[in-house]
PDB file of C-alpha atoms and ligand atoms in Angstrom:
ATOM      1  CA  MET S 134      -0.117  -0.189  -0.227  1.00 94.00           C
ATOM      2  CA  ASP S 135       1.236   3.856  -0.564  1.00 96.00           C
ATOM      3  CA  ILE S 136       0.490   5.881   1.667  1.00 97.00           C
ATOM      4  CA  LEU S 137       1.202   9.595   0.690  1.00 97.00           C
ATOM      5  CA  LEU S 138       0.855  12.242   3.190  1.00 97.00           C
ATOM      6  CA  ARG S 139      -0.022  15.718   2.618  1.00 97.00           C
ATOM      7  CA  PRO S 140      -0.355  18.924   4.657  1.00 97.00           C
ATOM      8  CA  THR S 141      -3.880  19.760   3.960  1.00 98.00           C
ATOM      9  CA  ALA S 142      -7.379  18.351   2.460  1.00 98.00           C
ATOM     10  CA  THR S 143      -6.830  20.400  -0.659  1.00 98.00           C
ATOM     11  CA  ASP S 144      -3.164  19.088  -1.209  1.00 98.00           C
ATOM     12  CA  VAL S 145      -4.895  15.379  -0.814  1.00 98.00           C
ATOM     13  CA  ALA S 146      -7.137  16.567  -3.310  1.00 98.00           C
ATOM     14  CA  VAL S 147      -4.494  17.768  -5.973  1.00 98.00           C
ATOM     15  CA  ALA S 148      -2.341  14.637  -5.428  1.00 98.00           C
ATOM     16  CA  ALA S 149      -5.594  12.667  -5.804  1.00 98.00           C
ATOM     17  CA  ALA S 150      -6.810  14.670  -8.884  1.00 98.00           C
ATOM     18  CA  ASP S 151      -2.902  14.232 -10.740  1.00 98.00           C
ATOM     19  CA  ILE S 152      -3.605   9.983 -10.351  1.00 98.00           C
ATOM     20  CA  LEU S 153      -7.601  10.423 -11.701  1.00 98.00           C
ATOM     21  CA  ALA S 154      -6.040  12.460 -14.336  1.00 98.00           C
ATOM     22  CA  ASP S 155      -3.751  10.146 -15.865  1.00 98.00           C
ATOM     23  CA  PHE S 156      -6.490   7.575 -15.635  1.00 98.00           C
ATOM     24  CA  ALA S 157      -8.654   9.722 -17.492  1.00 98.00           C
ATOM     25  CA  ARG S 158      -6.678  10.803 -20.290  1.00 97.00           C
ATOM     26  CA  ARG S 159      -6.694   7.209 -20.782  1.00 97.00           C
ATOM     27  CA  GLY S 160     -10.341   7.029 -21.334  1.00 98.00           C
ATOM     28  CA  ALA S 161     -10.570   4.640 -18.369  1.00 98.00           C
ATOM     29  CA  THR S 162     -13.489   2.848 -16.403  1.00 98.00           C
ATOM     30  CA  LEU S 163     -13.719   5.549 -12.759  1.00 98.00           C
ATOM     31  CA  GLY S 164     -15.102   4.308  -9.559  1.00 98.00           C
ATOM     32  CA  LEU S 165     -16.474   7.642  -8.183  1.00 98.00           C
ATOM     33  CA  ALA S 166     -17.284   8.142  -4.662  1.00 98.00           C
ATOM     34  CA  THR S 167     -20.455  10.438  -3.006  1.00 97.00           C
ATOM     35  CA  GLY S 168     -19.676  12.129  -0.091  1.00 95.00           C
ATOM     36  CA  SER S 169     -17.619  14.834   1.368  1.00 97.00           C
ATOM     37  CA  THR S 170     -14.003  13.862   1.215  1.00 98.00           C
ATOM     38  CA  PRO S 171     -14.213  13.429  -2.569  1.00 98.00           C
ATOM     39  CA  VAL S 172     -15.841  17.051  -3.475  1.00 98.00           C
ATOM     40  CA  ALA S 173     -12.181  18.751  -3.454  1.00 98.00           C
ATOM     41  CA  THR S 174     -10.986  16.617  -5.868  1.00 98.00           C
ATOM     42  CA  TYR S 175     -13.867  16.755  -8.227  1.00 99.00           C
ATOM     43  CA  ARG S 176     -13.351  20.527  -8.119  1.00 98.00           C
ATOM     44  CA  GLU S 177      -9.719  20.391  -9.131  1.00 98.00           C
ATOM     45  CA  LEU S 178     -10.673  17.737 -11.925  1.00 98.00           C
ATOM     46  CA  ILE S 179     -13.645  20.194 -13.117  1.00 98.00           C
ATOM     47  CA  ARG S 180     -11.249  23.382 -12.884  1.00 98.00           C
ATOM     48  CA  ARG S 181      -8.566  21.396 -15.252  1.00 98.00           C
ATOM     49  CA  TYR S 182     -11.058  20.221 -17.011  1.00 98.00           C
ATOM     50  CA  ASP S 183     -11.592  23.587 -17.740  1.00 98.00           C
ATOM     51  CA  ALA S 184      -8.387  24.804 -18.261  1.00 98.00           C
ATOM     52  CA  GLY S 185      -8.297  21.998 -20.716  1.00 98.00           C
ATOM     53  CA  GLU S 186      -5.835  20.053 -19.041  1.00 98.00           C
ATOM     54  CA  VAL S 187      -8.335  16.876 -19.193  1.00 98.00           C
ATOM     55  CA  SER S 188     -11.314  15.491 -20.504  1.00 98.00           C
ATOM     56  CA  PHE S 189     -13.085  12.964 -19.602  1.00 98.00           C
ATOM     57  CA  ALA S 190     -15.088  12.024 -22.934  1.00 98.00           C
ATOM     58  CA  ASP S 191     -13.748   8.281 -23.446  1.00 98.00           C
ATOM     59  CA  CYS S 192     -14.494   7.752 -19.241  1.00 98.00           C
ATOM     60  CA  ARG S 193     -16.669   5.504 -18.137  1.00 98.00           C
ATOM     61  CA  ALA S 194     -18.337   5.772 -14.774  1.00 98.00           C
ATOM     62  CA  PHE S 195     -19.566   3.904 -11.705  1.00 98.00           C
ATOM     63  CA  LEU S 196     -20.791   5.145  -8.195  1.00 98.00           C
ATOM     64  CA  LEU S 197     -20.122   2.870  -5.390  1.00 98.00           C
ATOM     65  CA  ASP S 198     -23.711   3.109  -4.092  1.00 98.00           C
ATOM     66  CA  GLU S 199     -27.184   4.059  -3.424  1.00 98.00           C
ATOM     67  CA  TYR S 200     -29.826   5.001  -0.804  1.00 98.00           C
ATOM     68  CA  ILE S 201     -32.633   2.619  -1.213  1.00 98.00           C
ATOM     69  CA  GLY S 202     -36.031   4.894  -0.607  1.00 96.00           C
ATOM     70  CA  LEU S 203     -35.066   7.892  -2.180  1.00 96.00           C
ATOM     71  CA  PRO S 204     -36.240   8.920  -5.608  1.00 95.00           C
ATOM     72  CA  ARG S 205     -34.091   8.811  -7.732  1.00 94.00           C
ATOM     73  CA  ASP S 206     -34.235  12.426  -8.733  1.00 94.00           C
ATOM     74  CA  HIS S 207     -33.854  12.711  -4.813  1.00 96.00           C
ATOM     75  CA  GLU S 208     -31.288  16.098  -3.651  1.00 96.00           C
ATOM     76  CA  GLN S 209     -29.508  13.398  -1.634  1.00 96.00           C
ATOM     77  CA  SER S 210     -29.372  10.334  -3.707  1.00 97.00           C
ATOM     78  CA  TYR S 211     -25.992   9.953  -4.986  1.00 98.00           C
ATOM     79  CA  HIS S 212     -27.413   9.511  -9.363  1.00 98.00           C
ATOM     80  CA  ARG S 213     -27.694  13.199  -8.314  1.00 98.00           C
ATOM     81  CA  THR S 214     -25.187  14.113  -5.882  1.00 98.00           C
ATOM     82  CA  ILE S 215     -22.359  12.637  -8.263  1.00 98.00           C
ATOM     83  CA  ARG S 216     -24.034  14.820 -11.078  1.00 98.00           C
ATOM     84  CA  ARG S 217     -24.394  18.033  -8.792  1.00 98.00           C
ATOM     85  CA  GLU S 218     -20.907  17.420  -7.077  1.00 98.00           C
ATOM     86  CA  PHE S 219     -18.632  16.417 -10.709  1.00 98.00           C
ATOM     87  CA  THR S 220     -20.236  14.403 -13.778  1.00 98.00           C
ATOM     88  CA  SER S 221     -22.318  17.329 -15.018  1.00 98.00           C
ATOM     89  CA  HIS S 222     -19.086  19.897 -15.389  1.00 98.00           C
ATOM     90  CA  VAL S 223     -16.960  17.608 -17.474  1.00 98.00           C
ATOM     91  CA  ASP S 224     -17.629  16.269 -20.673  1.00 98.00           C
ATOM     92  CA  ILE S 225     -18.266  12.356 -19.417  1.00 98.00           C
ATOM     93  CA  PRO S 226     -21.728  11.375 -21.339  1.00 98.00           C
ATOM     94  CA  ASP S 227     -24.332  11.237 -18.736  1.00 98.00           C
ATOM     95  CA  GLU S 228     -25.213   8.064 -20.262  1.00 98.00           C
ATOM     96  CA  ALA S 229     -21.579   6.364 -19.174  1.00 98.00           C
ATOM     97  CA  VAL S 230     -22.179   7.587 -15.715  1.00 98.00           C
ATOM     98  CA  HIS S 231     -23.722   4.174 -13.645  1.00 98.00           C
ATOM     99  CA  GLY S 232     -24.984   3.649 -10.105  1.00 98.00           C
ATOM    100  CA  PRO S 233     -26.390   1.059  -8.065  1.00 98.00           C
ATOM    101  CA  ASP S 234     -30.008   0.634  -8.679  1.00 97.00           C
ATOM    102  CA  PRO S 235     -31.944  -0.528  -6.037  1.00 96.00           C
ATOM    103  CA  GLU S 236     -35.122  -1.310  -8.769  1.00 95.00           C
ATOM    104  CA  GLN S 237     -32.578  -3.802 -10.494  1.00 97.00           C
ATOM    105  CA  GLY S 238     -30.457  -5.183  -7.740  1.00 96.00           C
ATOM    106  CA  GLY S 239     -27.055  -6.111  -7.365  1.00 98.00           C
ATOM    107  CA  GLN S 240     -26.671  -8.906  -9.611  1.00 98.00           C
ATOM    108  CA  ALA S 241     -27.974  -6.601 -12.169  1.00 98.00           C
ATOM    109  CA  TYR S 242     -24.981  -4.345 -11.500  1.00 98.00           C
ATOM    110  CA  GLU S 243     -22.133  -6.601 -10.969  1.00 98.00           C
ATOM    111  CA  ASP S 244     -23.585  -7.466 -14.810  1.00 98.00           C
ATOM    112  CA  ALA S 245     -22.936  -3.870 -15.864  1.00 98.00           C
ATOM    113  CA  ILE S 246     -19.688  -3.426 -13.771  1.00 98.00           C
ATOM    114  CA  THR S 247     -18.432  -6.986 -15.651  1.00 98.00           C
ATOM    115  CA  ALA S 248     -19.651  -6.371 -19.312  1.00 98.00           C
ATOM    116  CA  ALA S 249     -17.752  -2.835 -18.803  1.00 98.00           C
ATOM    117  CA  GLY S 250     -14.202  -4.649 -18.658  1.00 98.00           C
ATOM    118  CA  GLY S 251     -14.574  -3.836 -14.797  1.00 98.00           C
ATOM    119  CA  VAL S 252     -13.129  -0.394 -12.955  1.00 98.00           C
ATOM    120  CA  ASP S 253      -9.752   0.837 -13.456  1.00 98.00           C
ATOM    121  CA  ILE S 254      -9.653   2.728 -10.716  1.00 98.00           C
ATOM    122  CA  GLN S 255     -11.868   3.022  -7.747  1.00 98.00           C
ATOM    123  CA  LEU S 256     -11.959   6.390  -5.674  1.00 99.00           C
ATOM    124  CA  LEU S 257     -12.798   5.650  -2.342  1.00 98.00           C
ATOM    125  CA  GLY S 258     -13.921   7.301   0.948  1.00 98.00           C
ATOM    126  CA  VAL S 259     -13.615   5.603   4.845  1.00 98.00           C
ATOM    127  CA  GLY S 260     -16.559   5.700   7.452  1.00 96.00           C
ATOM    128  CA  THR S 261     -15.548   6.994  10.711  1.00 95.00           C
ATOM    129  CA  ASN S 262     -16.150   3.124  11.576  1.00 96.00           C
ATOM    130  CA  GLY S 263     -14.196   1.749   8.740  1.00 98.00           C
ATOM    131  CA  HIS S 264     -16.927   1.260   6.395  1.00 97.00           C
ATOM    132  CA  VAL S 265     -15.694   1.166   2.586  1.00 98.00           C
ATOM    133  CA  GLY S 266     -18.632   2.263   0.011  1.00 98.00           C
ATOM    134  CA  PHE S 267     -21.617   1.487   2.796  1.00 97.00           C
ATOM    135  CA  ASN S 268     -19.593  -2.219   3.465  1.00 98.00           C
ATOM    136  CA  GLU S 269     -20.053  -1.310   7.001  1.00 98.00           C
ATOM    137  CA  PRO S 270     -18.431  -3.534  10.288  1.00 98.00           C
ATOM    138  CA  GLY S 271     -18.816  -7.330   9.404  1.00 97.00           C
ATOM    139  CA  SER S 272     -18.908  -7.554   5.814  1.00 98.00           C
ATOM    140  CA  SER S 273     -17.580  -9.778   4.137  1.00 98.00           C
ATOM    141  CA  LEU S 274     -14.225  -9.380   2.235  1.00 97.00           C
ATOM    142  CA  ALA S 275     -15.722 -11.319  -0.299  1.00 97.00           C
ATOM    143  CA  SER S 276     -19.211  -9.452  -0.819  1.00 98.00           C
ATOM    144  CA  ARG S 277     -20.607  -8.449  -3.928  1.00 98.00           C
ATOM    145  CA  THR S 278     -23.352  -5.597  -4.694  1.00 98.00           C
ATOM    146  CA  ARG S 279     -25.829  -6.202  -2.165  1.00 98.00           C
ATOM    147  CA  MET S 280     -28.298  -4.552   0.084  1.00 98.00           C
ATOM    148  CA  LYS S 281     -27.449  -3.527   3.551  1.00 98.00           C
ATOM    149  CA  THR S 282     -28.704  -1.750   6.655  1.00 98.00           C
ATOM    150  CA  LEU S 283     -26.152   1.190   7.662  1.00 97.00           C
ATOM    151  CA  HIS S 284     -24.841   1.421  11.028  1.00 96.00           C
ATOM    152  CA  PRO S 285     -26.527   3.933  13.516  1.00 95.00           C
ATOM    153  CA  GLN S 286     -23.211   5.649  13.383  1.00 93.00           C
ATOM    154  CA  THR S 287     -23.033   6.092   9.940  1.00 95.00           C
ATOM    155  CA  VAL S 288     -26.476   7.823   9.731  1.00 96.00           C
ATOM    156  CA  ALA S 289     -26.218   9.729  12.425  1.00 94.00           C
ATOM    157  CA  ASP S 290     -22.282  10.663  10.748  1.00 93.00           C
ATOM    158  CA  ASN S 291     -24.646  11.373   7.329  1.00 94.00           C
ATOM    159  CA  ALA S 292     -27.657  13.198   8.698  1.00 95.00           C
ATOM    160  CA  ARG S 293     -25.535  16.165   8.436  1.00 94.00           C
ATOM    161  CA  PHE S 294     -26.838  15.941   4.291  1.00 94.00           C
ATOM    162  CA  PHE S 295     -31.002  15.932   5.626  1.00 95.00           C
ATOM    163  CA  ASP S 296     -32.798  18.486   7.509  1.00 94.00           C
ATOM    164  CA  SER S 297     -33.035  15.656  10.122  1.00 91.00           C
ATOM    165  CA  ALA S 298     -31.623  11.602  10.774  1.00 91.00           C
ATOM    166  CA  ASP S 299     -35.105  10.391  10.930  1.00 94.00           C
ATOM    167  CA  GLU S 300     -34.682  11.312   6.852  1.00 95.00           C
ATOM    168  CA  VAL S 301     -31.310   9.437   6.808  1.00 95.00           C
ATOM    169  CA  PRO S 302     -32.442   6.097   4.171  1.00 97.00           C
ATOM    170  CA  ILE S 303     -30.982   3.042   6.721  1.00 97.00           C
ATOM    171  CA  HIS S 304     -30.989   0.797   3.799  1.00 98.00           C
ATOM    172  CA  VAL S 305     -28.893   0.939   1.239  1.00 98.00           C
ATOM    173  CA  LEU S 306     -27.299  -0.674  -2.100  1.00 98.00           C
ATOM    174  CA  THR S 307     -23.624  -0.787  -1.760  1.00 98.00           C
ATOM    175  CA  GLN S 308     -20.759  -2.605  -4.180  1.00 98.00           C
ATOM    176  CA  GLY S 309     -18.956  -5.587  -2.041  1.00 98.00           C
ATOM    177  CA  LEU S 310     -15.697  -5.979  -0.635  1.00 98.00           C
ATOM    178  CA  GLY S 311     -15.018  -8.351  -3.455  1.00 98.00           C
ATOM    179  CA  THR S 312     -16.682  -6.152  -5.929  1.00 98.00           C
ATOM    180  CA  ILE S 313     -14.285  -3.230  -4.561  1.00 98.00           C
ATOM    181  CA  ARG S 314     -11.221  -5.785  -4.830  1.00 98.00           C
ATOM    182  CA  ARG S 315     -11.728  -6.296  -8.467  1.00 98.00           C
ATOM    183  CA  ALA S 316     -10.608  -2.243  -9.398  1.00 98.00           C
ATOM    184  CA  GLY S 317      -7.530  -2.254 -10.580  1.00 98.00           C
ATOM    185  CA  HIS S 318      -6.114   0.192  -8.260  1.00 98.00           C
ATOM    186  CA  LEU S 319      -7.610   1.596  -4.970  1.00 98.00           C
ATOM    187  CA  LEU S 320      -7.217   5.184  -4.274  1.00 98.00           C
ATOM    188  CA  LEU S 321      -8.890   5.903  -0.926  1.00 99.00           C
ATOM    189  CA  LEU S 322      -8.495   9.492   0.764  1.00 99.00           C
ATOM    190  CA  ALA S 323      -8.869  10.351   4.295  1.00 98.00           C
ATOM    191  CA  THR S 324      -9.119  14.095   5.934  1.00 98.00           C
ATOM    192  CA  GLY S 325      -9.820  15.116   9.347  1.00 98.00           C
ATOM    193  CA  ALA S 326      -9.039  14.050  12.534  1.00 98.00           C
ATOM    194  CA  GLY S 327     -12.364  12.626  12.936  1.00 97.00           C
ATOM    195  CA  LYS S 328     -10.747   9.513  10.816  1.00 98.00           C
ATOM    196  CA  ALA S 329      -7.929   9.109  11.839  1.00 98.00           C
ATOM    197  CA  ASP S 330      -8.404   6.169  13.985  1.00 98.00           C
ATOM    198  CA  ALA S 331     -10.499   4.647  10.843  1.00 98.00           C
ATOM    199  CA  VAL S 332      -6.636   5.196   9.049  1.00 98.00           C
ATOM    200  CA  HIS S 333      -4.686   3.604  11.752  1.00 98.00           C
ATOM    201  CA  LYS S 334      -6.788   0.424  11.729  1.00 98.00           C
ATOM    202  CA  LEU S 335      -7.247   0.035   7.863  1.00 98.00           C
ATOM    203  CA  VAL S 336      -3.441   0.980   7.399  1.00 98.00           C
ATOM    204  CA  GLU S 337      -1.947  -0.818  10.792  1.00 98.00           C
ATOM    205  CA  GLY S 338      -4.201  -3.144  12.508  1.00 98.00           C
ATOM    206  CA  PRO S 339      -5.183  -6.358  10.777  1.00 98.00           C
ATOM    207  CA  VAL S 340      -7.164  -7.320   7.640  1.00 98.00           C
ATOM    208  CA  THR S 341     -10.625  -7.758   9.335  1.00 98.00           C
ATOM    209  CA  ALA S 342     -14.664  -7.098   8.576  1.00 98.00           C
ATOM    210  CA  SER S 343     -14.534  -5.244  12.036  1.00 98.00           C
ATOM    211  CA  CYS S 344     -12.698  -2.281  10.022  1.00 98.00           C
ATOM    212  CA  PRO S 345     -13.702  -3.561   6.108  1.00 98.00           C
ATOM    213  CA  ALA S 346     -11.159  -0.569   4.772  1.00 98.00           C
ATOM    214  CA  SER S 347      -8.803  -2.853   5.897  1.00 98.00           C
ATOM    215  CA  VAL S 348      -9.461  -4.824   2.432  1.00 98.00           C
ATOM    216  CA  LEU S 349      -7.250  -2.245   0.722  1.00 98.00           C
ATOM    217  CA  GLN S 350      -4.127  -4.612   2.467  1.00 98.00           C
ATOM    218  CA  LEU S 351      -5.022  -7.523   0.379  1.00 98.00           C
ATOM    219  CA  HIS S 352      -4.970  -5.573  -2.531  1.00 98.00           C
ATOM    220  CA  GLU S 353      -1.837  -5.025  -4.971  1.00 97.00           C
ATOM    221  CA  TYR S 354      -2.372  -1.420  -5.923  1.00 98.00           C
ATOM    222  CA  ALA S 355      -3.810   0.466  -3.184  1.00 98.00           C
ATOM    223  CA  THR S 356      -3.076   4.256  -2.727  1.00 98.00           C
ATOM    224  CA  VAL S 357      -4.002   6.064   0.699  1.00 98.00           C
ATOM    225  CA  ILE S 358      -3.815   9.902   0.397  1.00 98.00           C
ATOM    226  CA  VAL S 359      -4.018  11.235   3.831  1.00 98.00           C
ATOM    227  CA  ASP S 360      -3.898  15.131   5.414  1.00 98.00           C
ATOM    228  CA  GLU S 361      -2.470  15.377   8.286  1.00 97.00           C
ATOM    229  CA  ALA S 362      -4.827  15.242  10.297  1.00 98.00           C
ATOM    230  CA  ALA S 363      -6.097  12.198   9.376  1.00 98.00           C
ATOM    231  CA  ALA S 364      -2.247  11.028   9.778  1.00 98.00           C
ATOM    232  CA  SER S 365      -2.087  11.347  13.229  1.00 98.00           C
ATOM    233  CA  ARG S 366      -2.620   8.234  14.803  1.00 98.00           C
ATOM    234  CA  LEU S 367      -0.620   6.419  12.365  1.00 98.00           C
ATOM    235  CA  HIS S 368       2.544   4.351  14.624  1.00 96.00           C
ATOM    236  CA  ASP S 369       5.186   4.747  11.882  1.00 94.00           C
ATOM    237  CA  LEU S 370       4.102   8.221  10.512  1.00 95.00           C
ATOM    238  CA  GLU S 371       8.200   8.918  10.005  1.00 94.00           C
ATOM    239  CA  TYR S 372       8.782   5.814   7.963  1.00 95.00           C
ATOM    240  CA  TYR S 373       5.692   6.548   5.764  1.00 95.00           C
ATOM    241  CA  ARG S 374       7.341  10.082   5.026  1.00 94.00           C
ATOM    242  CA  PHE S 375      10.978   8.235   5.125  1.00 95.00           C
ATOM    243  CA  ILE S 376       9.400   6.109   2.147  1.00 93.00           C
ATOM    244  CA  GLU S 377       7.861   8.541   0.125  1.00 91.00           C
ATOM    245  CA  ALA S 378      11.029  11.094   0.501  1.00 92.00           C
ATOM    246  CA  HIS S 379      13.186   7.864  -1.105  1.00 93.00           C
ATOM    247  CA  GLN S 380      10.596   7.026  -3.971  1.00 83.00           C
ATOM    248  CA  PRO S 381      12.929   4.008  -6.774  1.00 78.00           C
ATOM    249  CA  ARG S 382      12.735   5.391 -10.042  1.00 68.00           C
ATOM    250  CA  ARG S 383       9.990   3.671 -11.097  1.00 60.00           C
TER     251      ARG S 383
HETATM  252  C1  F6R Y 413     -19.915   7.405  -0.450  1.00 63.57           C
HETATM  253  C2  F6R Y 413     -19.654   6.225   0.409  1.00 63.57           C
HETATM  254  C3  F6R Y 413     -18.917   6.142   1.621  1.00 63.57           C
HETATM  255  C4  F6R Y 413     -18.213   7.233   2.554  1.00 63.57           C
HETATM  256  C5  F6R Y 413     -17.926   7.660   3.805  1.00 63.57           C
HETATM  257  C6  F6R Y 413     -16.954   8.850   4.145  1.00 63.57           C
HETATM  258  O1  F6R Y 413     -20.328   6.813  -1.859  1.00 63.57           O
HETATM  259  O2  F6R Y 413     -19.567   5.085  -0.151  1.00 63.57           O
HETATM  260  O3  F6R Y 413     -18.136   5.073   2.008  1.00 63.57           O
HETATM  261  O4  F6R Y 413     -17.003   7.593   1.130  1.00 63.57           O
HETATM  262  O5  F6R Y 413     -19.080   7.681   4.131  1.00 63.57           O
HETATM  263  O6  F6R Y 413     -17.634   9.906   3.853  1.00 63.57           O
HETATM  264  P1  F6R Y 413     -17.537  11.694   3.757  1.00 63.57           P
HETATM  265  O7  F6R Y 413     -16.399  11.485   2.636  1.00 63.57           O
HETATM  266  O8  F6R Y 413     -18.239  12.267   3.975  1.00 63.57           O
HETATM  267  O9  F6R Y 413     -17.114  11.635   4.875  1.00 63.57           O
END
């Protein structure tokens, strides 16, 4: 796993945009995440698109997850969110942006990803409880896209996007950890002190369903980019700095 330490959340976004723009230039299939962490990265990619530095015209995109029970055009559905935050501001064709559809179910989404040749790079955030996608603690490390029930912690964390916690759907359709692991490259971003414990566990803890993000340790190409606050509980911080300062030429 490559651990990239950056001073601020803005620097995390720039480093993530560097990697994603390289994939976009090759017309990659992008795995996109929602939530607040990737928003700065999307803004940076939109800025580069506006500056003529990158195009997404040949890309396809697959979302990680979707709420069950929200109308597709609800302001907080992930179908709407990704368009508002990113894809409607760049030149990726709207019909090339896919998300899990609760009406169609998990297998249809797995089939769509497979038919597209798989995801080349999957962008990920991490929940304060270590979830990725909406794979809550206890999720099978081999799971595929299926319905999950959100942990009360996640409902509380996501209440900020709604008028009240009561409005947060508790059921979701999410790519499984086995689905996520099939992507060619995993790129996890974490910013802020609230993520420090999850980052420590996913990077330095055991691979365990109790911290679903620890599944990244099983992937051949996983990059974790964190700001100082999110890195603050990493035990081997100095070693990660040392590695980055002494990158071998590839
Ligand atoms: C979003 C998703 C979630 C979020 C996670 C962190 O599509 O799958 O795993 O990445 O809940 O959310 P934020 O970035 O809002 O802290």
